[in-house]
Amino acid sequence: MVSQMSSDPLHRPVQYLRGIGPRRSPILEKYSIRTVFDLLLHVPRRYLDRTSVVSIRDLRRAVETPEVEDGASLQTEVRRDFTVLGDVRSFRVIGFGPKARFVLVLGDSTGTLQCVWFGGVQYWKKAFTMGEVLAVSGQPTAYGGAVQFVHPDIDRISRRGESPGDVEAGTVDWAARLNTGGLVPLYPSGQDLSRVGLDSAGFRRVIHGALEEHLDEIREILPPRVLSMRRLIPLSQALRAAHFPKGESELREGLRRLKYQELFVFELRLALKRRAAREERDGIAFGIRSALARRLVDTLPFALTRAQVRVVKEITADMASPRPMNRLLQGDVGSGKTVVALLAMLIAAENGYQSAFLAPTEILAEQHFQTLAALMNGLPVSVRLLVGAQRSRLRRDVLEDVRSGGAAIVVGTHALLEKSVAFERLGLVVIDEQHRFGVLQRAGLRGKGTNPDVLVMTATPIPRTLSLTLYGDLDVSVIDELPKDRKPIRTTVSDESAKASVFRFVREQIAQGRQAYFVYPLVEESEAVELKAATSHMHYLQDEVFPELRVGLIHGRMTTEEKDAVMSAFKSGALHILVATTVIEVGIDVANATVMVIEDAERFGLSQLHQLRGRVGRGADQAYCILLTKHWIAQRARRGATLPDLSLDQQRQAGRRLAAMAETTDGFRIAEMDLQLRGPGDFFGTRQSGIPQFKVADLVADSALLEEARTDAFAIVESDPVLNRDEHRALASHVKTHFADELLKVG
Ligand code: ADP
Ligand code: MG
């Protein structure tokens, strides 16, 4: 939400900037650029200087001297692109129809270079003008005596005869600036933006114009104390330095200031939210002495780990307080979160309150239901299961039990919180979110008449940096210890040629009474095709590899009854091998299954592999995880060969993931590595659900800055909860303008 006409130029809608207008602003809006300030946070993706440009003559030499095989390891960075600066000499379409390609000839004082695009010809035909200066980046190849870039990145540096209607600021001669040793900013863009003139050069022009026009009016928003303590340069100076730096050090300081601010404002919002939550007093103050909980602990076949005992204390302290609990329970797969949740639910029951236990899928809800029933082992507490697949009579019966309060614990999916389900007295909601990041909106719960305590459980060990941002307004408990009887799962990476010995190993394990999973990735676009692939794979294993054993199949398209039947057959030992699609990722618990073979393992993400692996090693027996990859991907990657459908870079990444899996079973280390391998995703990249997108800051690279920003933001809210001190005025108005939708009652 942007207030109509703020006096601060930074808060004005971007539409009113010269060079934007009503035609471009809706497209910017798609990229969350709404205000002038948002636009100014659209920082360059890189900067060109004289040293980052090669002459076409040198480029030709690079192509003609074949690269020496350097035995590049997996750690080798992706090859750096070359950048050439030149003017457009000619362009034309060659060929017809689907074979048509667009060829543009670029020249500098040392020679010429061809840039080629296959496809998109109609677009490219109109994209250039003769004589304009471009910076093009790519990997050079030799083609019939010419040097080529195929599908290079292009940035317009300066255009001959700017098109009418553009701002005058566009007349800066960037090519000349580059020649005199200056830096030229290159901006991220996209086709929809380019189409309305907001390519790299377009952004450079409007941002340059905006700064020229408004730089003097830009007000500082960070408190002076923070500026001096963290040695940050003023906002206006930082914005100029980030976009049009005079040199490296100025650029660094400019970016640091902008990153800090972005992280600081984010943390400030968390601090305010958390503060508001702490003021609440309308929750339930449970009595936490519970005979039921005591009896459970006494009858469990194991002793709780120290970590479990600690988190139970943290949770019960929350329950005893009239402030509604909003706690995240984090613990690696197999760390024993369920029993912790059960203890909390028993306390609620003893106080005469109902608990809802939410699982991400129906199959997991059923499993939790069974697990809870088994753990309770005769305690006089009624547990009911509510899932969509139930017959209507049973369902009515359960609903009635929930409404009357007869059911103390109700297990189901999020559907439990729908309006149609009425609780007599809901006191506690436990959400087993597994690796999902979503956090429940408390608002919906109040509609249920009470203000229940909420405990969210996640099996994804979240790197500290991420948990500071994702869950910054929640209290966090961590089970950082596995039950003592667990042996680390032995993990190996194998190539397909070793399949025979993998099968032999599986057979041996089964002969010893164990069971095995074969996990099969779903990679096709269509579910029907996937299903066929998984099914035929099951038949292959059953008929050709393990004819003497019983092989079953479970996949996401089965009905609940079908899944149930397969799962109970596997649990009971009637099936030796379960072929599964990733359905099993989220929490299937069969302690006797000790072998997991993951096929086409290169297709899975690191955290996903870790989750999958967590399905074995849930008992005291040694467990094994075998990562099969069609071609031992790391070797292939080293030789530079490519799989047909994975790029070289994707293969390297995959190789690193598999190596990480073999190296450690520590979920926190895996999570850190995953974040580093994947990166938090850039502005125009795919958005991972729930992870906040920063425009300037980078959660991995800037984690130290994040911690500073967090410390400062929380300290400020502590000392000035509604930000009404003079030195916080500008900050308050900034937060209010940009985040008006939030529960922020700033003075
Ligand atoms: P997760 O944290 O992945 O949900 P679970 O709660 O499913 O883990 O626990 C995994 C297994 O470990 C279950 O079979 C559970 O009964 C068992 N378990 C839980 N706590 C302990 C403990 N302290 N000692 C031994 N086994 C435990
Ligand atoms: Mg669990």
XYZ file of C-alpha atoms and ligand atoms in Angstrom, residues 334 337-338 357 367-368 432 434 457 459 586-587 615 618, ligand 2:
15
model
C 13.702 -38.849 13.703
C 8.986 -34.346 17.887
C 5.746 -36.331 17.993
C -3.012 -31.952 15.334
C 0.026 -42.177 10.351
C 0.150 -39.622 13.160
C 3.336 -30.630 11.602
C 7.497 -30.702 8.046
C 6.818 -28.383 14.060
C 11.734 -31.211 10.251
C 7.136 -36.404 4.486
C 7.171 -38.772 7.379
C 12.817 -42.385 6.381
C 14.531 -44.860 12.545
Mg 7.278 -36.509 12.573
